[in-house]
Amino acid sequence: MKNALIALLGSTMLAAPAFAQDAEPAAESPASEASYGGQSGPDMSLEAMTPEDEAVNVGLAGQDPANIARYLLASGAGSVSISPDGEMLAFRWDVTGEPQLWSLPISGGQPQQLTFGNGITFFSWSPDSETLIYGADNDGNEQESYYRSAADGSSEALVLAAVEGGFRAFGDFGADGETIAFASTERNQQDFDIYTADLSTGETTRLYEGTFGFFAHDISPDGTKLIVSETVGEDSDNLYLLDIESREITTLAKPDPRANHTNGGFAWLPDSSGFYFASNEDREFSAITHYDVASGEMSVVKEADYDLGGIELCGKAGAYMVYTENVDGFDTLHIDRDGEDAGLDTSFLPEGQYQASCSMESSKLAIRASGWRTPGDVYVMDLDTGDHTQVFASNYAGLDPERLVRPESVRMMARDGVELQGLLYLPDDTSRTEDGPPPVIFFVHGGPTGQSVASFDPVVQYHLDRGLAVFEPNVRGSTGFGRTYVTLDDQKKRRDSVRDLIDMLAALDEDGRVDTSRAAVVGGSYGGYMVNAVLALYPDAFDAGASLFGVGNWVTALQVASPGLKASDRIEYGDIREQEWIDYYTENSPVTLADQIKVPVLYSHGVQDPRIDIYETEIMVKTLRENGIETPYVRIPDEGHGWRKLKNQLFYFRRQAEFLEEQLMGDDAAE
């Protein structure tokens, strides 16, 4: 999807680190009660901490170490999109406490806030640059309404109301500016179908009836064809081309073994003769590939030893191609002209992750940079001259950016010979509070096919300022390290990825730069499952854990997963409708093994979570408390799968920091 969309299985929350997804069922299983991806409701008999209005201590600017609120208040631009006429920028920014839509002239100036409600989930420019469409849900329940806003914010209107059980995924605007394509489960609350909608009337038309997960992507410039994908596991997909008028669908790629064709985005040629995308079909790493509509042929045009993606065609006739190369979580930005390196200097960009946006009506390229030292800066480059200017700068909330710590990519071998990778952050000498190696916190990403990358993480940087080390592991199953690597945790190989955490801990112990005898493990969504699993399977490895909205019982979690997750879970975890997998997860779920957990664990969950039901956390809390384990629990009523709202971030992450540092540092715990 293009134009600054929030990916379906991604998240708009602030997290530490970036949390992406996701026994015979216990008597209180919510499977029969749940609707639309769980939401069985919280057990109010469980003692829990709940965010409430409270005075927030932010400390003083320049204070050392800085208060955690300063890190959470540091902010920058989110996903950015240039208008089709090349005159304006739109971007997501959560400076008000929730992610809202903002605009800014391409030349820079004062940003203007366009939305003021509950927060947005995505946005996209209309072809005439006069309006934008955006999505909004109810406290993270992911059942969106679509709205249209004037580009100057002077008017807005509801154009597609939410439908109960209608999980939607936006695709693209049609060339007429009044038609949009999207996917939705509104037919049966389970399967994603492909729709178009007339924005002037609100009338929708179902073009294709899908099974599990079919998603709309980019519409051809002539408005006749729509790129469609079918989810195949968390990491892969099949690719189709749908004729919008005849509704005939053509298979472009349906490989065995599976491959990914969508993560790098799509870029149509202006004459609609074909498009570019990134694919790892028949190769380990995603290469830029061209599809020719007339011949039906595909050809690789750019390849490297790492994943390529983020494809944009820019300037007149799409003369420039812009794309990124992901090297161990650090991006390199490439700019080609007519197939060759354009020779433009991009060394002005801060190190980290890049997201580019451009127009074929202008030579201007917008680049959003998010790095370990950069919450979100925006630059505009003239592709014809190479001139560039920074039009939006991160707000550091009184922090000294020179004190922020760069991660080091480290590699180590698992016991079975698989090479593993992670990002290691070490506190500088001025932050260390004791002699010898510092304690270490493992932050495990979600997904499971996510990747720990060198983007800005306020909680990680806070812990470093307090003298702790942080390690972000990319266990087997993570993306960014080849197509084979991402499949190594499939189904009954899942415990191998849990074991990787132990092998990484051992490698860090041998390295000697961190004190592995004082180690904690943290993760959200699937990372929350990893916390539960590693503490149960290897009870002597870590001293504490924090599991955010993670899985406790795979049987119930898979049975009531949201439609978006059901679309991919079969390949990743097995088909829970089959007795084989019920038996397997009955034996291998964390709740079944919870009697082996013997260290304190902090749990948290949003009541509105449609992806992982709150039951999954609460069954772990109940079980551990019955076993006499210290188990504080934070329950957040107005959040879904992650913490979007600043007030909840301030409440939760302060308590997580206090808990972890008390477990690892005792009297030196956070204040």
CSV table of C-alpha atoms in Angstrom, one decimal, residues 78-446:
chain,number,residue,atom,x,y,z
A,78,GLY,CA,5.4,9.8,11.5
A,79,SER,CA,4.8,8.5,8.0
A,80,VAL,CA,4.9,11.3,5.4
A,81,SER,CA,3.3,11.7,2.0
A,82,ILE,CA,3.8,14.3,-0.7
A,83,SER,CA,0.7,15.6,-2.5
A,84,PRO,CA,0.3,14.5,-6.2
A,85,ASP,CA,0.9,18.1,-7.4
A,86,GLY,CA,4.1,18.2,-5.3
A,87,GLU,CA,3.1,21.2,-3.3
A,88,MET,CA,2.2,19.9,0.1
A,89,LEU,CA,3.3,17.3,2.7
A,90,ALA,CA,1.0,15.4,4.9
A,91,PHE,CA,2.2,13.4,7.9
A,92,ARG,CA,1.1,11.7,11.1
A,93,TRP,CA,2.3,13.3,14.3
A,94,ASP,CA,1.3,12.4,17.9
A,95,VAL,CA,2.5,15.6,19.6
A,96,THR,CA,-1.1,16.2,20.9
A,97,GLY,CA,-1.1,12.9,22.7
A,98,GLU,CA,-2.8,10.9,19.9
A,99,PRO,CA,-1.7,10.3,16.3
A,100,GLN,CA,-3.3,13.1,14.2
A,101,LEU,CA,-3.0,14.2,10.6
A,102,TRP,CA,-0.9,17.3,9.8
A,103,SER,CA,0.1,19.2,6.7
A,104,LEU,CA,3.1,21.4,5.7
A,105,PRO,CA,4.1,23.3,2.5
A,106,ILE,CA,6.8,21.5,0.6
A,107,SER,CA,9.0,24.5,1.1
A,108,GLY,CA,8.6,24.3,4.9
A,109,GLY,CA,6.9,26.5,7.4
A,110,GLN,CA,4.3,26.1,10.2
A,111,PRO,CA,2.7,22.6,10.3
A,112,GLN,CA,-1.1,22.7,10.4
A,113,GLN,CA,-3.2,20.1,12.3
A,114,LEU,CA,-6.0,18.7,10.2
A,115,THR,CA,-7.7,16.2,12.6
A,116,PHE,CA,-8.6,16.5,16.2
A,117,GLY,CA,-10.5,13.4,17.2
A,118,ASN,CA,-9.6,10.0,18.6
A,119,GLY,CA,-6.5,9.6,16.4
A,120,ILE,CA,-6.0,8.4,12.8
A,121,THR,CA,-5.1,4.9,11.6
A,122,PHE,CA,-4.0,5.8,8.0
A,123,PHE,CA,-4.2,8.6,5.4
A,124,SER,CA,-3.9,9.1,1.7
A,125,TRP,CA,-4.0,12.0,-0.8
A,126,SER,CA,-6.7,12.3,-3.4
A,127,PRO,CA,-5.3,12.5,-7.0
A,128,ASP,CA,-6.3,16.2,-7.3
A,129,SER,CA,-4.3,17.2,-4.1
A,130,GLU,CA,-7.4,19.0,-2.8
A,131,THR,CA,-8.5,16.4,-0.2
A,132,LEU,CA,-7.2,13.5,1.9
A,133,ILE,CA,-8.9,10.4,3.1
A,134,TYR,CA,-8.1,9.1,6.6
A,135,GLY,CA,-9.3,6.3,8.9
A,136,ALA,CA,-10.2,6.3,12.6
A,137,ASP,CA,-11.4,3.6,14.9
A,138,ASN,CA,-12.7,3.5,18.5
A,139,ASP,CA,-9.9,3.3,21.1
A,140,GLY,CA,-7.9,0.8,19.1
A,141,ASN,CA,-10.7,-1.7,18.1
A,142,GLU,CA,-9.5,-1.5,14.5
A,143,GLN,CA,-13.0,-1.3,13.0
A,144,GLU,CA,-12.5,1.9,11.1
A,145,SER,CA,-14.7,4.6,9.7
A,146,TYR,CA,-13.3,6.5,6.7
A,147,TYR,CA,-13.4,10.3,6.5
A,148,ARG,CA,-12.5,12.9,3.9
A,149,SER,CA,-10.8,16.2,4.8
A,150,ALA,CA,-10.0,19.3,2.8
A,151,ALA,CA,-6.2,19.7,2.4
A,152,ASP,CA,-6.4,23.0,4.3
A,153,GLY,CA,-8.5,21.4,7.1
A,154,SER,CA,-11.5,23.7,6.4
A,155,SER,CA,-14.0,20.9,6.1
A,156,GLU,CA,-14.3,17.2,6.6
A,157,ALA,CA,-17.0,14.5,6.2
A,158,LEU,CA,-17.7,10.9,7.1
A,159,VAL,CA,-17.7,9.0,3.8
A,160,LEU,CA,-17.8,5.4,4.9
A,161,ALA,CA,-19.1,4.6,8.4
A,162,ALA,CA,-17.7,1.7,10.4
A,163,VAL,CA,-19.6,-1.6,10.1
A,164,GLU,CA,-19.7,-3.9,13.1
A,165,GLY,CA,-17.2,-6.7,12.5
A,166,GLY,CA,-15.8,-4.8,9.5
A,167,PHE,CA,-12.1,-4.8,9.8
A,168,ARG,CA,-10.8,-2.7,6.8
A,169,ALA,CA,-7.5,-2.3,5.0
A,170,PHE,CA,-7.3,0.7,2.7
A,171,GLY,CA,-5.8,0.2,-0.8
A,172,ASP,CA,-5.8,3.3,-3.1
A,173,PHE,CA,-7.6,6.1,-4.7
A,174,GLY,CA,-8.9,5.7,-8.3
A,175,ALA,CA,-7.8,8.2,-10.9
A,176,ASP,CA,-11.2,10.0,-10.8
A,177,GLY,CA,-10.6,11.0,-7.1
A,178,GLU,CA,-14.1,9.7,-6.1
A,179,THR,CA,-13.4,6.0,-6.0
A,180,ILE,CA,-11.3,4.1,-3.5
A,181,ALA,CA,-10.4,0.5,-3.2
A,182,PHE,CA,-10.1,-1.4,0.1
A,183,ALA,CA,-10.5,-4.8,1.7
A,184,SER,CA,-13.0,-5.5,4.4
A,185,THR,CA,-14.5,-8.4,6.5
A,186,GLU,CA,-18.0,-6.9,6.6
A,187,ARG,CA,-19.6,-9.7,4.6
A,188,ASN,CA,-19.1,-12.4,7.3
A,189,GLN,CA,-16.7,-10.8,9.9
A,190,GLN,CA,-14.0,-13.3,9.0
A,191,ASP,CA,-12.8,-13.2,5.3
A,192,PHE,CA,-11.4,-10.1,3.6
A,193,ASP,CA,-13.1,-9.2,0.4
A,194,ILE,CA,-12.1,-6.6,-2.2
A,195,TYR,CA,-14.4,-3.5,-2.5
A,196,THR,CA,-14.6,-0.2,-4.2
A,197,ALA,CA,-16.5,2.8,-2.8
A,198,ASP,CA,-17.9,5.9,-4.4
A,199,LEU,CA,-17.0,8.7,-2.0
A,200,SER,CA,-19.7,11.0,-3.3
A,201,THR,CA,-22.5,8.6,-2.4
A,202,GLY,CA,-20.9,6.2,0.1
A,203,GLU,CA,-22.0,3.3,-2.0
A,204,THR,CA,-19.7,0.2,-1.9
A,205,THR,CA,-19.3,-2.5,-4.5
A,206,ARG,CA,-17.8,-5.9,-3.7
A,207,LEU,CA,-15.4,-6.8,-6.6
A,208,TYR,CA,-14.0,-10.0,-5.3
A,209,GLU,CA,-15.1,-12.4,-2.6
A,210,GLY,CA,-12.0,-13.7,-0.7
A,211,THR,CA,-11.2,-16.5,1.7
A,212,PHE,CA,-9.1,-15.5,4.7
A,213,GLY,CA,-7.0,-12.6,3.6
A,214,PHE,CA,-7.2,-10.8,0.2
A,215,PHE,CA,-6.0,-7.2,0.2
A,216,ALA,CA,-6.2,-4.2,-2.2
A,217,HIS,CA,-3.1,-2.3,-3.1
A,218,ASP,CA,-2.4,0.2,-5.9
A,219,ILE,CA,-4.8,1.1,-8.7
A,220,SER,CA,-3.3,1.7,-12.2
A,221,PRO,CA,-3.1,5.3,-13.3
A,222,ASP,CA,-5.8,4.7,-16.0
A,223,GLY,CA,-8.1,3.4,-13.3
A,224,THR,CA,-8.7,-0.1,-14.8
A,225,LYS,CA,-6.6,-2.5,-12.8
A,226,LEU,CA,-6.0,-3.1,-9.1
A,227,ILE,CA,-3.1,-5.0,-7.5
A,228,VAL,CA,-4.4,-7.6,-5.1
A,229,SER,CA,-2.5,-9.8,-2.6
A,230,GLU,CA,-3.5,-13.0,-0.7
A,231,THR,CA,-1.9,-13.5,2.6
A,232,VAL,CA,0.2,-16.7,2.9
A,233,GLY,CA,1.7,-16.8,6.4
A,234,GLU,CA,3.0,-13.8,8.3
A,235,ASP,CA,5.8,-13.2,5.8
A,236,SER,CA,4.5,-14.1,2.3
A,237,ASP,CA,1.7,-13.6,-0.1
A,238,ASN,CA,0.3,-14.5,-3.6
A,239,LEU,CA,-0.1,-11.7,-6.1
A,240,TYR,CA,-3.0,-11.0,-8.5
A,241,LEU,CA,-4.2,-8.3,-10.9
A,242,LEU,CA,-7.9,-7.5,-10.8
A,243,ASP,CA,-9.7,-5.9,-13.7
A,244,ILE,CA,-12.0,-3.4,-12.0
A,245,GLU,CA,-14.7,-3.4,-14.7
A,246,SER,CA,-14.9,-7.1,-15.6
A,247,ARG,CA,-13.9,-8.3,-12.1
A,248,GLU,CA,-11.6,-10.9,-13.8
A,249,ILE,CA,-8.6,-11.7,-11.6
A,250,THR,CA,-5.3,-12.9,-13.0
A,251,THR,CA,-2.7,-14.7,-11.0
A,252,LEU,CA,0.7,-13.1,-11.2
A,253,ALA,CA,2.6,-15.0,-8.6
A,254,LYS,CA,1.6,-18.0,-6.5
A,255,PRO,CA,4.9,-19.7,-5.7
A,256,ASP,CA,5.8,-22.8,-3.8
A,257,PRO,CA,7.8,-22.4,-1.6
A,258,ARG,CA,6.1,-19.2,-0.6
A,259,ALA,CA,7.5,-15.7,-1.1
A,260,ASN,CA,6.8,-12.1,-0.4
A,261,HIS,CA,5.7,-9.6,-3.1
A,262,THR,CA,4.2,-6.7,-1.1
A,263,ASN,CA,6.4,-5.5,1.7
A,264,GLY,CA,8.4,-3.2,-0.6
A,265,GLY,CA,5.4,-1.4,-2.0
A,266,PHE,CA,4.2,-1.0,-5.6
A,267,ALA,CA,5.0,1.7,-8.2
A,268,TRP,CA,2.9,1.8,-11.4
A,269,LEU,CA,4.4,3.3,-14.6
A,270,PRO,CA,2.5,6.4,-15.6
A,271,ASP,CA,1.2,4.8,-18.8
A,272,SER,CA,-0.2,1.8,-16.8
A,273,SER,CA,1.9,-0.6,-18.9
A,274,GLY,CA,3.4,-2.2,-15.8
A,275,PHE,CA,4.6,-1.7,-12.3
A,276,TYR,CA,7.6,-2.3,-10.0
A,277,PHE,CA,7.6,-4.2,-6.7
A,278,ALA,CA,10.0,-6.1,-4.5
A,279,SER,CA,10.0,-9.9,-4.4
A,280,ASN,CA,12.1,-12.7,-2.8
A,281,GLU,CA,10.6,-15.4,-5.1
A,282,ASP,CA,13.3,-17.9,-6.1
A,283,ARG,CA,15.9,-15.9,-4.0
A,284,GLU,CA,16.8,-15.2,-0.4
A,285,PHE,CA,16.4,-11.4,-0.4
A,286,SER,CA,13.8,-9.1,-2.0
A,287,ALA,CA,14.8,-7.7,-5.4
A,288,ILE,CA,13.1,-5.0,-7.4
A,289,THR,CA,11.1,-6.7,-10.0
A,290,HIS,CA,9.1,-5.3,-13.1
A,291,TYR,CA,5.8,-6.7,-14.2
A,292,ASP,CA,4.7,-6.1,-17.8
A,293,VAL,CA,1.0,-6.1,-18.2
A,294,ALA,CA,0.8,-6.8,-21.9
A,295,SER,CA,3.2,-9.8,-21.9
A,296,GLY,CA,2.6,-11.0,-18.4
A,297,GLU,CA,6.4,-11.2,-17.9
A,298,MET,CA,8.4,-10.4,-14.8
A,299,SER,CA,12.0,-9.4,-14.8
A,300,VAL,CA,14.4,-8.5,-12.0
A,301,VAL,CA,15.9,-5.0,-12.4
A,302,LYS,CA,17.8,-4.5,-9.1
A,303,GLU,CA,19.2,-7.0,-6.6
A,304,ALA,CA,21.5,-7.0,-3.6
A,305,ASP,CA,22.7,-9.1,-0.7
A,306,TYR,CA,20.0,-7.5,1.5
A,307,ASP,CA,16.3,-6.8,1.1
A,308,LEU,CA,15.3,-3.9,-1.2
A,309,GLY,CA,12.0,-2.1,-0.8
A,310,GLY,CA,10.3,1.2,-0.3
A,311,ILE,CA,10.0,1.7,-4.0
A,312,GLU,CA,8.9,5.1,-5.4
A,313,LEU,CA,8.8,6.4,-9.0
A,314,CYS,CA,9.4,10.1,-9.1
A,315,GLY,CA,9.6,13.0,-11.5
A,316,LYS,CA,8.3,13.4,-15.1
A,317,ALA,CA,7.4,10.0,-16.6
A,318,GLY,CA,8.8,8.3,-13.4
A,319,ALA,CA,12.4,9.0,-14.5
A,320,TYR,CA,13.7,8.5,-11.0
A,321,MET,CA,13.4,5.4,-8.9
A,322,VAL,CA,13.9,5.7,-5.2
A,323,TYR,CA,14.3,2.6,-2.9
A,324,THR,CA,15.9,1.4,0.3
A,325,GLU,CA,18.3,-1.4,1.2
A,326,ASN,CA,18.0,-2.9,4.7
A,327,VAL,CA,21.3,-3.9,6.2
A,328,ASP,CA,20.9,-5.4,9.7
A,329,GLY,CA,18.2,-2.8,10.5
A,330,PHE,CA,20.0,0.2,9.1
A,331,ASP,CA,18.7,1.6,5.8
A,332,THR,CA,20.6,2.9,2.8
A,333,LEU,CA,18.7,5.2,0.4
A,334,HIS,CA,19.3,4.7,-3.3
A,335,ILE,CA,18.2,7.1,-6.1
A,336,ASP,CA,18.5,5.9,-9.7
A,337,ARG,CA,17.7,7.9,-12.9
A,338,ASP,CA,16.8,5.9,-16.0
A,339,GLY,CA,18.1,2.7,-14.4
A,340,GLU,CA,21.5,4.1,-13.3
A,341,ASP,CA,22.7,5.7,-10.0
A,342,ALA,CA,21.7,9.3,-10.2
A,343,GLY,CA,24.9,10.4,-8.3
A,344,LEU,CA,22.9,12.4,-5.7
A,345,ASP,CA,24.5,12.9,-2.2
A,346,THR,CA,22.3,11.6,0.6
A,347,SER,CA,24.9,11.7,3.3
A,348,PHE,CA,23.0,14.5,5.0
A,349,LEU,CA,20.4,12.0,6.3
A,350,PRO,CA,20.7,10.9,9.9
A,351,GLU,CA,21.4,7.2,10.3
A,352,GLY,CA,18.4,4.8,10.7
A,353,GLN,CA,15.3,4.0,8.8
A,354,TYR,CA,14.0,6.0,5.7
A,355,GLN,CA,10.6,6.4,4.2
A,356,ALA,CA,10.3,8.3,0.9
A,357,SER,CA,7.4,9.9,-0.9
A,358,CYS,CA,7.3,11.8,-4.3
A,359,SER,CA,5.2,12.8,-7.2
A,360,MET,CA,5.4,12.4,-11.0
A,361,GLU,CA,4.3,16.0,-11.3
A,362,SER,CA,7.4,17.4,-9.4
A,363,SER,CA,11.1,16.8,-9.0
A,364,LYS,CA,10.7,17.0,-5.2
A,365,LEU,CA,11.4,14.0,-3.0
A,366,ALA,CA,10.3,13.9,0.7
A,367,ILE,CA,12.3,11.7,3.0
A,368,ARG,CA,11.3,10.9,6.6
A,369,ALA,CA,14.2,9.7,8.7
A,370,SER,CA,13.7,7.9,12.0
A,371,GLY,CA,16.9,6.7,13.7
A,372,TRP,CA,18.4,5.9,17.0
A,373,ARG,CA,19.1,9.6,17.5
A,374,THR,CA,16.1,10.9,15.4
A,375,PRO,CA,12.4,10.6,16.4
A,376,GLY,CA,11.3,11.8,13.0
A,377,ASP,CA,12.9,14.4,10.7
A,378,VAL,CA,11.6,15.3,7.2
A,379,TYR,CA,13.8,16.5,4.4
A,380,VAL,CA,12.9,17.6,0.9
A,381,MET,CA,15.3,17.0,-2.0
A,382,ASP,CA,15.2,18.3,-5.5
A,383,LEU,CA,16.0,15.3,-7.7
A,384,ASP,CA,17.1,17.4,-10.6
A,385,THR,CA,19.6,19.5,-8.7
A,386,GLY,CA,20.4,17.5,-5.6
A,387,ASP,CA,19.6,20.5,-3.4
A,388,HIS,CA,17.9,19.6,-0.1
A,389,THR,CA,16.4,21.2,3.0
A,390,GLN,CA,15.1,20.0,6.3
A,391,VAL,CA,11.4,21.1,6.6
A,392,PHE,CA,10.6,19.4,9.9
A,393,ALA,CA,12.8,18.7,12.9
A,394,SER,CA,12.3,16.3,15.8
A,395,ASN,CA,11.4,17.8,19.2
A,396,TYR,CA,13.7,16.3,21.8
A,397,ALA,CA,11.7,17.6,24.8
A,398,GLY,CA,14.8,18.9,26.5
A,399,LEU,CA,17.0,15.8,25.9
A,400,ASP,CA,20.5,16.2,24.6
A,401,PRO,CA,20.6,14.2,21.3
A,402,GLU,CA,24.3,13.8,21.6
A,403,ARG,CA,23.7,11.6,24.6
A,404,LEU,CA,21.6,9.1,22.7
A,405,VAL,CA,23.3,5.8,22.0
A,406,ARG,CA,23.9,4.1,18.7
A,407,PRO,CA,23.3,0.3,18.5
A,408,GLU,CA,25.8,-2.1,17.3
A,409,SER,CA,24.8,-5.0,15.0
A,410,VAL,CA,26.1,-8.2,16.5
A,411,ARG,CA,26.0,-11.8,15.2
A,412,MET,CA,26.3,-15.0,17.0
A,413,MET,CA,25.7,-18.7,16.4
A,414,ALA,CA,22.9,-20.8,17.7
A,415,ARG,CA,23.6,-24.2,19.1
A,416,ASP,CA,22.3,-25.8,15.8
A,417,GLY,CA,24.5,-23.7,13.6
A,418,VAL,CA,22.0,-21.0,12.6
A,419,GLU,CA,23.6,-17.5,12.5
A,420,LEU,CA,21.6,-15.1,14.7
A,421,GLN,CA,21.6,-11.3,14.8
A,422,GLY,CA,20.7,-8.5,17.2
A,423,LEU,CA,21.2,-4.9,18.0
A,424,LEU,CA,23.3,-4.2,21.2
A,425,TYR,CA,23.0,-0.9,23.0
A,426,LEU,CA,25.6,-0.1,25.7
A,427,PRO,CA,25.4,2.8,28.1
A,428,ASP,CA,28.2,5.4,27.8
A,429,ASP,CA,30.6,6.0,30.6
A,430,THR,CA,28.7,9.0,31.9
A,431,SER,CA,25.6,6.9,32.4
A,432,ARG,CA,27.1,3.9,34.3
A,433,THR,CA,26.3,3.8,38.0
A,434,GLU,CA,28.6,1.0,39.0
A,435,ASP,CA,31.8,-0.7,38.1
A,436,GLY,CA,31.8,-3.7,35.8
A,437,PRO,CA,29.4,-4.7,33.0
A,438,PRO,CA,25.9,-3.3,33.2
A,439,PRO,CA,22.7,-5.4,33.6
A,440,VAL,CA,20.9,-6.1,30.3
A,441,ILE,CA,17.3,-6.0,29.1
A,442,PHE,CA,16.2,-8.1,26.1
A,443,PHE,CA,13.5,-6.4,24.1
A,444,VAL,CA,11.9,-9.0,21.8
A,445,HIS,CA,10.0,-7.7,18.7
A,446,GLY,CA,6.6,-8.9,17.7
